[in-house]
mmCIF file of C-alpha atoms and ligand atoms in Angstrom:
data_model
loop_
_atom_site.group_PDB
_atom_site.id
_atom_site.type_symbol
_atom_site.label_atom_id
_atom_site.label_comp_id
_atom_site.label_asym_id
_atom_site.label_seq_id
_atom_site.Cartn_x
_atom_site.Cartn_y
_atom_site.Cartn_z
ATOM 1 C CA MET A 768 0.000 0.000 0.000
ATOM 2 C CA ASN A 769 1.007 3.673 -0.158
ATOM 3 C CA ALA A 770 1.244 6.036 2.791
ATOM 4 C CA LEU A 771 2.516 9.440 3.838
ATOM 5 C CA VAL A 772 5.722 8.740 5.739
ATOM 6 C CA TYR A 773 7.675 11.015 8.083
ATOM 7 C CA ASN A 774 11.350 10.600 7.227
ATOM 8 C CA GLY A 775 12.780 12.965 9.861
ATOM 9 C CA PRO A 776 12.436 16.741 10.343
ATOM 10 C CA GLY A 777 11.434 18.481 7.105
ATOM 11 C CA LYS A 778 11.204 15.179 5.198
ATOM 12 C CA LYS A 779 8.074 13.378 4.121
ATOM 13 C CA ALA A 780 7.139 11.179 1.167
ATOM 14 C CA TRP A 781 4.154 9.359 -0.305
ATOM 15 C CA GLU A 782 5.758 5.969 -0.550
ATOM 16 C CA GLU A 783 5.156 2.249 -0.565
ATOM 17 C CA LYS A 784 4.835 0.565 2.843
ATOM 18 C CA PRO A 785 3.774 -2.963 3.802
ATOM 19 C CA LYS A 786 0.010 -3.294 4.286
ATOM 20 C CA PRO A 787 -0.630 -3.605 8.058
ATOM 21 C CA GLY A 788 -2.257 -6.699 9.515
ATOM 22 C CA ILE A 789 -3.873 -7.789 12.764
ATOM 23 C CA VAL A 790 -1.217 -7.942 15.499
ATOM 24 C CA LYS A 791 -3.359 -8.369 18.629
ATOM 25 C CA PRO A 792 -6.805 -10.010 18.881
ATOM 26 C CA THR A 793 -8.313 -6.622 19.866
ATOM 27 C CA ASP A 794 -7.112 -4.951 16.616
ATOM 28 C CA ALA A 795 -9.065 -4.045 13.516
ATOM 29 C CA LEU A 796 -7.662 -3.393 10.060
ATOM 30 C CA VAL A 797 -9.446 -0.437 8.476
ATOM 31 C CA LYS A 798 -9.376 0.603 4.828
ATOM 32 C CA ILE A 799 -9.284 4.408 4.793
ATOM 33 C CA ILE A 800 -12.104 6.150 2.922
ATOM 34 C CA LYS A 801 -11.325 9.751 3.941
ATOM 35 C CA THR A 802 -8.621 11.360 6.010
ATOM 36 C CA THR A 803 -7.215 14.846 6.619
ATOM 37 C CA ILE A 804 -4.163 16.793 7.754
ATOM 38 C CA CYS A 805 -3.916 18.408 11.200
ATOM 39 C CA GLY A 806 -1.739 21.304 12.373
ATOM 40 C CA THR A 807 -0.131 18.728 14.662
ATOM 41 C CA ASP A 808 1.202 16.901 11.575
ATOM 42 C CA LEU A 809 3.000 20.102 10.599
ATOM 43 C CA HIS A 810 4.504 20.284 14.110
ATOM 44 C CA ILE A 811 5.759 16.695 13.719
ATOM 45 C CA LEU A 812 7.299 17.556 10.351
ATOM 46 C CA LYS A 813 9.123 20.504 11.906
ATOM 47 C CA GLY A 814 10.659 18.088 14.409
ATOM 48 C CA ASP A 815 8.685 19.533 17.354
ATOM 49 C CA VAL A 816 7.416 16.082 18.439
ATOM 50 C CA PRO A 817 10.666 14.122 18.890
ATOM 51 C CA GLU A 818 8.992 10.883 19.999
ATOM 52 C CA VAL A 819 7.759 10.391 16.422
ATOM 53 C CA SER A 820 10.324 8.104 14.832
ATOM 54 C CA GLU A 821 11.534 8.148 11.238
ATOM 55 C CA GLY A 822 9.474 5.891 8.994
ATOM 56 C CA ARG A 823 6.230 6.635 10.865
ATOM 57 C CA ILE A 824 3.014 6.973 8.825
ATOM 58 C CA LEU A 825 1.310 10.231 9.884
ATOM 59 C CA GLY A 826 -2.386 11.029 10.446
ATOM 60 C CA HIS A 827 -4.814 10.604 13.352
ATOM 61 C CA GLU A 828 -8.160 11.435 11.749
ATOM 62 C CA GLY A 829 -10.418 9.648 9.289
ATOM 63 C CA VAL A 830 -13.305 7.413 8.364
ATOM 64 C CA GLY A 831 -12.971 3.984 6.834
ATOM 65 C CA VAL A 832 -14.413 0.557 6.322
ATOM 66 C CA ILE A 833 -13.446 -2.513 8.326
ATOM 67 C CA GLU A 834 -11.343 -4.930 6.295
ATOM 68 C CA GLU A 835 -10.608 -7.474 9.032
ATOM 69 C CA VAL A 836 -11.001 -7.822 12.818
ATOM 70 C CA GLY A 837 -9.029 -9.714 15.450
ATOM 71 C CA ASN A 838 -10.860 -12.562 17.164
ATOM 72 C CA ALA A 839 -11.481 -10.576 20.383
ATOM 73 C CA VAL A 840 -13.309 -7.751 18.550
ATOM 74 C CA THR A 841 -17.054 -8.070 19.115
ATOM 75 C CA ALA A 842 -18.536 -4.669 18.203
ATOM 76 C CA PHE A 843 -17.351 -4.483 14.569
ATOM 77 C CA LYS A 844 -17.210 -6.784 11.557
ATOM 78 C CA LYS A 845 -15.869 -6.689 8.011
ATOM 79 C CA GLY A 846 -17.702 -4.117 5.911
ATOM 80 C CA ASP A 847 -18.753 -1.816 8.799
ATOM 81 C CA HIS A 848 -18.163 1.885 8.176
ATOM 82 C CA VAL A 849 -16.333 3.487 11.083
ATOM 83 C CA LEU A 850 -15.176 6.800 12.445
ATOM 84 C CA ILE A 851 -11.606 6.608 13.735
ATOM 85 C CA SER A 852 -10.942 8.480 16.984
ATOM 86 C CA CYS A 853 -7.599 10.291 17.308
ATOM 87 C CA ILE A 854 -7.440 8.763 20.801
ATOM 88 C CA THR A 855 -7.073 5.007 21.305
ATOM 89 C CA SER A 856 -8.596 3.618 24.517
ATOM 90 C CA CYS A 857 -8.449 0.177 26.074
ATOM 91 C CA GLY A 858 -11.673 0.877 27.975
ATOM 92 C CA LYS A 859 -10.410 -1.028 31.025
ATOM 93 C CA CYS A 860 -7.531 0.820 32.715
ATOM 94 C CA SER A 861 -8.087 3.219 35.628
ATOM 95 C CA PHE A 862 -7.959 6.289 33.352
ATOM 96 C CA CYS A 863 -10.386 4.824 30.818
ATOM 97 C CA ARG A 864 -12.766 3.969 33.671
ATOM 98 C CA LYS A 865 -12.657 7.673 34.611
ATOM 99 C CA ALA A 866 -13.410 8.587 30.952
ATOM 100 C CA MET A 867 -9.913 10.052 30.587
ATOM 101 C CA TYR A 868 -9.147 8.106 27.420
ATOM 102 C CA SER A 869 -6.334 10.480 26.490
ATOM 103 C CA HIS A 870 -4.368 9.058 29.425
ATOM 104 C CA CYS A 871 -5.184 5.397 28.697
ATOM 105 C CA GLU A 872 -2.327 3.279 30.042
ATOM 106 C CA ASP A 873 -2.041 1.387 26.754
ATOM 107 C CA GLY A 874 -3.570 3.986 24.429
ATOM 108 C CA GLY A 875 -4.024 7.753 24.242
ATOM 109 C CA TRP A 876 -2.688 9.572 21.186
ATOM 110 C CA LEU A 877 -1.008 6.692 19.341
ATOM 111 C CA LEU A 878 -2.076 7.064 15.691
ATOM 112 C CA GLY A 879 0.422 8.928 13.536
ATOM 113 C CA HIS A 880 2.479 9.477 16.686
ATOM 114 C CA LEU A 881 3.688 6.254 18.348
ATOM 115 C CA ILE A 882 2.151 3.838 15.814
ATOM 116 C CA ASP A 883 1.357 4.195 12.112
ATOM 117 C CA GLY A 884 -1.557 6.498 11.331
ATOM 118 C CA THR A 885 -4.391 7.203 8.933
ATOM 119 C CA GLN A 886 -2.728 9.006 6.000
ATOM 120 C CA ALA A 887 -2.497 5.653 4.270
ATOM 121 C CA GLU A 888 -4.623 3.212 2.321
ATOM 122 C CA PHE A 889 -4.968 0.976 5.401
ATOM 123 C CA VAL A 890 -4.471 1.468 9.133
ATOM 124 C CA ARG A 891 -4.317 -0.937 12.083
ATOM 125 C CA ILE A 892 -6.519 0.255 14.960
ATOM 126 C CA PRO A 893 -5.712 -1.184 18.417
ATOM 127 C CA TYR A 894 -8.597 -1.718 20.869
ATOM 128 C CA ALA A 895 -11.044 -1.414 17.991
ATOM 129 C CA ASP A 896 -14.129 -2.021 20.166
ATOM 130 C CA THR A 897 -13.478 1.122 22.216
ATOM 131 C CA SER A 898 -11.579 3.277 19.699
ATOM 132 C CA LEU A 899 -13.884 3.175 16.663
ATOM 133 C CA TYR A 900 -17.476 4.369 16.220
ATOM 134 C CA HIS A 901 -20.136 2.956 13.932
ATOM 135 C CA ILE A 902 -21.362 5.358 11.259
ATOM 136 C CA PRO A 903 -24.372 4.960 8.997
ATOM 137 C CA THR A 904 -23.582 4.269 5.340
ATOM 138 C CA ASN A 905 -25.809 7.054 3.970
ATOM 139 C CA ILE A 906 -24.129 9.994 5.675
ATOM 140 C CA ASP A 907 -21.722 12.728 4.500
ATOM 141 C CA GLU A 908 -18.466 11.068 5.484
ATOM 142 C CA ASP A 909 -16.430 14.203 4.734
ATOM 143 C CA ALA A 910 -18.159 16.032 7.585
ATOM 144 C CA LEU A 911 -17.589 13.105 9.964
ATOM 145 C CA VAL A 912 -13.821 13.415 9.576
ATOM 146 C CA MET A 913 -14.191 16.603 11.669
ATOM 147 C CA LEU A 914 -15.248 14.348 14.562
ATOM 148 C CA SER A 915 -11.954 12.443 14.824
ATOM 149 C CA ASP A 916 -10.137 15.297 16.542
ATOM 150 C CA ILE A 917 -11.111 18.941 16.077
ATOM 151 C CA LEU A 918 -14.744 19.007 17.216
ATOM 152 C CA PRO A 919 -14.201 16.912 20.381
ATOM 153 C CA THR A 920 -11.103 19.030 21.128
ATOM 154 C CA GLY A 921 -12.962 22.330 20.818
ATOM 155 C CA LEU A 922 -15.923 21.038 22.798
ATOM 156 C CA GLU A 923 -14.086 19.194 25.581
ATOM 157 C CA CYS A 924 -10.969 21.292 26.132
ATOM 158 C CA GLY A 925 -12.616 24.645 25.341
ATOM 159 C CA VAL A 926 -16.382 24.726 25.823
ATOM 160 C CA LEU A 927 -16.937 22.091 28.526
ATOM 161 C CA ASN A 928 -13.816 22.910 30.530
ATOM 162 C CA GLY A 929 -14.701 26.618 30.204
ATOM 163 C CA ARG A 930 -18.252 25.805 31.397
ATOM 164 C CA VAL A 931 -19.824 28.019 28.728
ATOM 165 C CA ALA A 932 -23.355 28.869 29.910
ATOM 166 C CA PRO A 933 -26.389 30.679 28.461
ATOM 167 C CA GLY A 934 -25.819 34.438 28.378
ATOM 168 C CA ASP A 935 -22.055 34.222 28.845
ATOM 169 C CA THR A 936 -19.531 36.413 27.091
ATOM 170 C CA VAL A 937 -16.932 34.100 25.596
ATOM 171 C CA ALA A 938 -13.599 35.020 24.007
ATOM 172 C CA ILE A 939 -11.879 32.496 21.726
ATOM 173 C CA VAL A 940 -8.243 33.342 21.010
ATOM 174 C CA GLY A 941 -7.221 31.644 17.749
ATOM 175 C CA ALA A 942 -9.488 30.928 14.766
ATOM 176 C CA GLY A 943 -7.711 27.921 13.303
ATOM 177 C CA PRO A 944 -9.673 24.679 12.852
ATOM 178 C CA ILE A 945 -9.650 24.141 16.636
ATOM 179 C CA GLY A 946 -10.754 27.685 17.484
ATOM 180 C CA LEU A 947 -13.515 27.464 14.879
ATOM 181 C CA ALA A 948 -14.609 24.038 16.177
ATOM 182 C CA THR A 949 -14.779 25.664 19.622
ATOM 183 C CA LEU A 950 -16.879 28.480 18.154
ATOM 184 C CA LEU A 951 -19.345 26.030 16.579
ATOM 185 C CA THR A 952 -19.763 23.872 19.684
ATOM 186 C CA ALA A 953 -19.913 26.847 22.099
ATOM 187 C CA GLN A 954 -23.205 27.729 20.419
ATOM 188 C CA PHE A 955 -24.819 24.543 21.842
ATOM 189 C CA TYR A 956 -24.917 26.556 25.100
ATOM 190 C CA THR A 957 -26.274 29.872 23.716
ATOM 191 C CA PRO A 958 -23.670 32.322 25.028
ATOM 192 C CA ALA A 959 -24.711 35.963 24.491
ATOM 193 C CA GLU A 960 -21.425 37.119 22.946
ATOM 194 C CA ILE A 961 -18.594 35.240 21.269
ATOM 195 C CA ILE A 962 -15.538 37.385 20.565
ATOM 196 C CA VAL A 963 -12.953 35.742 18.305
ATOM 197 C CA ILE A 964 -9.375 37.016 18.211
ATOM 198 C CA ASP A 965 -6.826 36.126 15.503
ATOM 199 C CA ILE A 966 -4.231 37.797 13.297
ATOM 200 C CA ASP A 967 -5.589 36.355 10.025
ATOM 201 C CA GLU A 968 -8.354 38.462 8.423
ATOM 202 C CA ASN A 969 -9.712 35.552 6.380
ATOM 203 C CA ARG A 970 -10.120 33.350 9.451
ATOM 204 C CA LEU A 971 -11.787 36.221 11.318
ATOM 205 C CA ALA A 972 -14.235 36.601 8.411
ATOM 206 C CA VAL A 973 -14.975 32.859 8.597
ATOM 207 C CA ALA A 974 -15.493 33.198 12.371
ATOM 208 C CA LYS A 975 -18.106 35.907 11.743
ATOM 209 C CA GLN A 976 -19.908 33.606 9.287
ATOM 210 C CA PHE A 977 -19.799 30.812 11.875
ATOM 211 C CA GLY A 978 -21.460 32.878 14.596
ATOM 212 C CA ALA A 979 -18.846 35.110 16.219
ATOM 213 C CA THR A 980 -20.512 38.322 17.389
ATOM 214 C CA GLN A 981 -17.192 40.249 17.305
ATOM 215 C CA ALA A 982 -13.929 39.585 15.490
ATOM 216 C CA ILE A 983 -10.714 41.295 16.608
ATOM 217 C CA ASN A 984 -7.462 41.341 14.671
ATOM 218 C CA SER A 985 -4.866 41.475 17.439
ATOM 219 C CA SER A 986 -2.076 42.379 15.017
ATOM 220 C CA SER A 987 -3.755 45.675 14.100
ATOM 221 C CA GLU A 988 -5.677 46.528 17.285
ATOM 222 C CA ASN A 989 -5.084 46.214 21.019
ATOM 223 C CA ALA A 990 -7.250 43.171 21.772
ATOM 224 C CA THR A 991 -7.260 43.701 25.553
ATOM 225 C CA GLU A 992 -8.485 47.294 25.260
ATOM 226 C CA GLN A 993 -11.117 46.328 22.691
ATOM 227 C CA ILE A 994 -12.481 43.492 24.820
ATOM 228 C CA MET A 995 -12.523 45.591 27.993
ATOM 229 C CA ARG A 996 -14.440 48.262 26.056
ATOM 230 C CA LEU A 997 -16.904 45.670 24.678
ATOM 231 C CA THR A 998 -17.508 44.298 28.188
ATOM 232 C CA GLN A 999 -17.793 47.672 29.996
ATOM 233 C CA ASN A 1000 -14.462 46.860 31.710
ATOM 234 C CA LYS A 1001 -15.894 43.687 33.280
ATOM 235 C CA GLY A 1002 -13.899 41.211 31.166
ATOM 236 C CA VAL A 1003 -15.242 37.951 29.760
ATOM 237 C CA ASP A 1004 -16.861 34.994 31.509
ATOM 238 C CA VAL A 1005 -14.854 32.448 29.521
ATOM 239 C CA ALA A 1006 -11.508 32.922 27.732
ATOM 240 C CA ILE A 1007 -10.470 29.993 25.532
ATOM 241 C CA GLU A 1008 -6.851 29.808 24.394
ATOM 242 C CA ALA A 1009 -6.621 27.979 21.032
ATOM 243 C CA VAL A 1010 -3.188 28.984 19.724
ATOM 244 C CA GLY A 1011 -0.538 27.622 22.109
ATOM 245 C CA ILE A 1012 1.906 30.536 22.575
ATOM 246 C CA PRO A 1013 2.704 32.696 25.646
ATOM 247 C CA SER A 1014 1.176 35.940 24.292
ATOM 248 C CA THR A 1015 -2.251 34.395 23.690
ATOM 249 C CA PHE A 1016 -2.410 32.815 27.157
ATOM 250 C CA GLN A 1017 -1.319 36.199 28.502
ATOM 251 C CA LEU A 1018 -4.226 37.822 26.625
ATOM 252 C CA CYS A 1019 -6.640 35.373 28.285
ATOM 253 C CA GLN A 1020 -5.301 36.417 31.708
ATOM 254 C CA GLU A 1021 -5.789 40.098 30.837
ATOM 255 C CA ILE A 1022 -9.404 39.770 29.666
ATOM 256 C CA ILE A 1023 -10.827 37.290 32.160
ATOM 257 C CA GLY A 1024 -13.532 38.767 34.386
ATOM 258 C CA ALA A 1025 -14.302 38.016 38.034
ATOM 259 C CA GLY A 1026 -15.608 34.479 38.428
ATOM 260 C CA GLY A 1027 -14.371 33.633 34.938
ATOM 261 C CA ARG A 1028 -12.853 30.508 33.479
ATOM 262 C CA ILE A 1029 -9.693 30.326 31.346
ATOM 263 C CA ALA A 1030 -9.746 27.102 29.323
ATOM 264 C CA ASN A 1031 -6.439 26.307 27.688
ATOM 265 C CA VAL A 1032 -6.636 24.237 24.494
ATOM 266 C CA GLY A 1033 -3.337 25.145 22.808
ATOM 267 C CA VAL A 1034 -0.305 22.875 22.983
ATOM 268 C CA HIS A 1035 2.481 24.915 24.583
ATOM 269 C CA GLY A 1036 6.170 24.409 23.914
ATOM 270 C CA LYS A 1037 7.358 27.336 26.030
ATOM 271 C CA ALA A 1038 6.861 28.380 29.658
ATOM 272 C CA VAL A 1039 4.092 30.938 30.218
ATOM 273 C CA SER A 1040 3.943 33.416 33.129
ATOM 274 C CA LEU A 1041 1.016 33.067 35.522
ATOM 275 C CA HIS A 1042 -0.039 36.492 36.843
ATOM 276 C CA LEU A 1043 -1.340 35.603 40.279
ATOM 277 C CA GLU A 1044 -0.564 39.165 41.397
ATOM 278 C CA THR A 1045 -3.602 40.296 39.363
ATOM 279 C CA LEU A 1046 -5.674 37.092 39.321
ATOM 280 C CA TRP A 1047 -5.554 35.977 42.983
ATOM 281 C CA SER A 1048 -8.659 37.920 43.981
ATOM 282 C CA LYS A 1049 -10.715 37.283 40.839
ATOM 283 C CA ASN A 1050 -12.252 33.876 41.711
ATOM 284 C CA ILE A 1051 -11.138 32.441 38.418
ATOM 285 C CA THR A 1052 -10.570 28.861 37.263
ATOM 286 C CA ILE A 1053 -7.835 27.765 34.857
ATOM 287 C CA THR A 1054 -8.213 24.419 33.105
ATOM 288 C CA THR A 1055 -6.026 22.328 30.808
ATOM 289 C CA ARG A 1056 -6.886 19.144 28.952
ATOM 290 C CA LEU A 1057 -5.751 16.684 26.358
ATOM 291 C CA VAL A 1058 -8.794 15.759 24.288
ATOM 292 C CA ASP A 1059 -10.418 12.542 25.536
ATOM 293 C CA THR A 1060 -12.960 12.144 22.699
ATOM 294 C CA VAL A 1061 -15.623 11.235 25.285
ATOM 295 C CA THR A 1062 -18.056 13.544 23.471
ATOM 296 C CA THR A 1063 -17.713 11.791 20.103
ATOM 297 C CA PRO A 1064 -20.986 9.800 20.371
ATOM 298 C CA MET A 1065 -22.882 12.970 21.297
ATOM 299 C CA LEU A 1066 -21.246 14.952 18.483
ATOM 300 C CA LEU A 1067 -22.089 12.174 16.009
ATOM 301 C CA LYS A 1068 -25.751 12.482 16.966
ATOM 302 C CA THR A 1069 -25.746 16.251 16.589
ATOM 303 C CA VAL A 1070 -24.139 16.033 13.130
ATOM 304 C CA MET A 1071 -26.547 13.289 12.026
ATOM 305 C CA ALA A 1072 -29.505 15.371 13.262
ATOM 306 C CA ASN A 1073 -28.226 18.407 11.270
ATOM 307 C CA LYS A 1074 -27.768 20.419 14.478
ATOM 308 C CA LEU A 1075 -24.061 20.885 13.757
ATOM 309 C CA ASP A 1076 -22.788 21.599 10.252
ATOM 310 C CA ALA A 1077 -19.323 20.087 10.624
ATOM 311 C CA GLY A 1078 -18.745 20.056 6.872
ATOM 312 C CA LYS A 1079 -18.361 23.812 6.722
ATOM 313 C CA LEU A 1080 -14.848 23.526 8.131
ATOM 314 C CA ILE A 1081 -13.782 21.829 4.869
ATOM 315 C CA THR A 1082 -12.160 24.181 2.350
ATOM 316 C CA HIS A 1083 -10.191 21.869 0.036
ATOM 317 C CA ARG A 1084 -10.394 18.349 -1.384
ATOM 318 C CA PHE A 1085 -7.660 16.144 -2.877
ATOM 319 C CA SER A 1086 -7.219 12.530 -3.805
ATOM 320 C CA LEU A 1087 -5.199 10.727 -1.100
ATOM 321 C CA LYS A 1088 -2.497 9.933 -3.650
ATOM 322 C CA ASN A 1089 -2.006 13.700 -4.130
ATOM 323 C CA ILE A 1090 -1.360 14.212 -0.423
ATOM 324 C CA MET A 1091 2.009 15.899 -1.041
ATOM 325 C CA GLU A 1092 0.147 18.650 -2.912
ATOM 326 C CA ALA A 1093 -2.416 18.800 -0.096
ATOM 327 C CA TYR A 1094 0.374 19.279 2.466
ATOM 328 C CA ALA A 1095 1.781 22.159 0.412
ATOM 329 C CA THR A 1096 -1.653 23.818 0.423
ATOM 330 C CA PHE A 1097 -2.181 23.214 4.153
ATOM 331 C CA ALA A 1098 1.304 24.471 5.052
ATOM 332 C CA ASN A 1099 0.408 27.699 3.254
ATOM 333 C CA ALA A 1100 -2.995 27.970 4.986
ATOM 334 C CA ALA A 1101 -3.155 31.775 5.233
ATOM 335 C CA GLU A 1102 -2.634 32.429 1.491
ATOM 336 C CA GLU A 1103 -4.624 29.362 0.432
ATOM 337 C CA LYS A 1104 -7.457 30.206 2.891
ATOM 338 C CA ALA A 1105 -7.255 26.585 4.020
ATOM 339 C CA LEU A 1106 -8.992 25.171 7.087
ATOM 340 C CA LYS A 1107 -9.539 21.422 6.692
ATOM 341 C CA ILE A 1108 -8.579 19.391 3.630
ATOM 342 C CA ILE A 1109 -10.403 16.166 2.791
ATOM 343 C CA LEU A 1110 -8.273 13.429 1.242
ATOM 344 C CA THR A 1111 -10.218 10.651 -0.493
ATOM 345 C CA ASN A 1112 -8.756 7.179 -0.991
ATOM 346 C CA ASP A 1113 -10.052 6.476 -4.500
HETATM 347 N N1 LIG B 1393 -5.489 20.107 23.940
HETATM 348 C C1 LIG B 1393 -5.616 19.241 22.942
HETATM 349 O O1 LIG B 1393 -5.949 18.070 23.126
HETATM 350 C C2 LIG B 1393 -5.367 19.693 21.536
HETATM 351 C C3 LIG B 1393 -5.800 18.899 20.465
HETATM 352 C C4 LIG B 1393 -5.583 19.356 19.162
HETATM 353 C C5 LIG B 1393 -4.929 20.558 18.942
HETATM 354 N N2 LIG B 1393 -4.508 21.309 20.014
HETATM 355 C C6 LIG B 1393 -3.816 22.603 19.854
HETATM 356 O O2 LIG B 1393 -4.758 23.620 19.586
HETATM 357 C C7 LIG B 1393 -4.082 24.728 18.986
HETATM 358 C C8 LIG B 1393 -4.848 25.211 17.755
HETATM 359 O O3 LIG B 1393 -4.854 24.198 16.751
HETATM 360 P P1 LIG B 1393 -5.190 24.565 15.226
HETATM 361 O O4 LIG B 1393 -5.077 23.288 14.466
HETATM 362 O O5 LIG B 1393 -6.430 25.360 15.143
HETATM 363 O O6 LIG B 1393 -3.912 25.478 14.890
HETATM 364 P P2 LIG B 1393 -3.646 26.550 13.744
HETATM 365 O O7 LIG B 1393 -2.195 26.810 13.749
HETATM 366 O O8 LIG B 1393 -4.318 26.150 12.474
HETATM 367 O O9 LIG B 1393 -4.428 27.837 14.264
HETATM 368 C C9 LIG B 1393 -3.912 28.740 15.161
HETATM 369 C C10 LIG B 1393 -4.536 30.109 14.895
HETATM 370 O O10 LIG B 1393 -3.928 31.031 15.786
HETATM 371 C C11 LIG B 1393 -3.693 32.225 15.101
HETATM 372 N N3 LIG B 1393 -2.636 32.957 15.779
HETATM 373 C C12 LIG B 1393 -1.303 32.784 15.702
HETATM 374 N N4 LIG B 1393 -0.662 33.676 16.486
HETATM 375 C C13 LIG B 1393 -1.631 34.436 17.065
HETATM 376 C C14 LIG B 1393 -1.593 35.537 17.959
HETATM 377 N N5 LIG B 1393 -0.460 36.031 18.422
HETATM 378 N N6 LIG B 1393 -2.773 36.059 18.349
HETATM 379 C C15 LIG B 1393 -3.957 35.576 17.895
HETATM 380 N N7 LIG B 1393 -4.040 34.527 17.032
HETATM 381 C C16 LIG B 1393 -2.898 33.976 16.622
HETATM 382 C C17 LIG B 1393 -3.326 31.800 13.687
HETATM 383 O O11 LIG B 1393 -3.545 32.837 12.739
HETATM 384 C C18 LIG B 1393 -4.280 30.609 13.464
HETATM 385 O O12 LIG B 1393 -5.500 30.994 12.865
HETATM 386 C C19 LIG B 1393 -2.662 24.230 18.672
HETATM 387 O O13 LIG B 1393 -1.782 24.640 19.702
HETATM 388 C C20 LIG B 1393 -2.847 22.728 18.700
HETATM 389 O O14 LIG B 1393 -1.625 22.055 18.928
HETATM 390 C C21 LIG B 1393 -4.729 20.895 21.294
HETATM 391 ZN ZN1 LIG B 1394 -5.038 16.686 15.288
HETATM 392 ZN ZN1 LIG B 1395 -7.219 2.493 28.986
#
């Protein structure tokens, strides 16, 4: 089969690899139907995720069809269409029993990280019974790819951790796929105001279309001053950090109001200062989280019931075999106006 292989920092290739097979009885072999590229894949390619070894097939999102199951798999059979979760869970360890699948003792983020991933014609899925989801055959599978990672991440790490409530004023810093997924799922809870902050005008325009009540370009205006003005100097109820750099977490600390919640979603590579000298008296909560994908079944229902239009995050489509071209487009997201790219295995 062919797959997108990481060959060390800055090096990737669409090349021939052996077709995977069942290794453990709890495995399933899935033929990929659709997959996509995540910002995390770009981080891996830069060499920012050193535990990814050379020769690794990238990708942790996708939908597919079961080709074969191990003899301990009971929930799936050959021919079933499945959504692949970016998080693998054994379902039995102490973390899985607490619904913290991201910390599964034998799972967590494995695909395209510690084991071969989904940017391939076939992928081996460990613990298939608890890491795959059934999908109906007559549904828009492109939209479902948004459920592997970005929508659960925005909902769990941003909206649920931030305890977004009716009438709240919410600020989302970062309007990449994750920030926009946060924006879409925040609206389940009818906040009064959603202020989106980014430095990319196109993404801010998309945020407005997706329901942001205010869009602030923090490269051309002082975002803190603007938000304090918009909130009559009270600050926001929920500040969601969806970039992963010190200045954006700093912005969240500046705009959070009394009793507010700062929900960090971004992956940080650098230390960030915590300003307890200003926050100690404000009754705030700060949360962090690695996505668990515990909300995937609920999100599947909302997409199937047309309550959540996940497909609108898709901006580009390529054939899987043209994935090198797709990477070039995604790596140039600002000029290409790219959000999510669907790759079809045809
Ligand atoms: N916690 C988790 O489990 C989890 C899961 C997936 C992704 N993430 C993280 O979420 C973050 C967002 O992911 P993404 O795929 O949307 O990334 P992305 O790079 O596509 O988007 C980031 C956005 O931030 C904007 N930005 C950059 N600098 C800014 C600044 N100074 N001020 C305001 N905006 C700025 C960019 O223009 C871009 O639109 C990343 O850090 C990613 O690693 C976390
Ligand atoms: Zn991802
Ligand atoms: Zn587990």
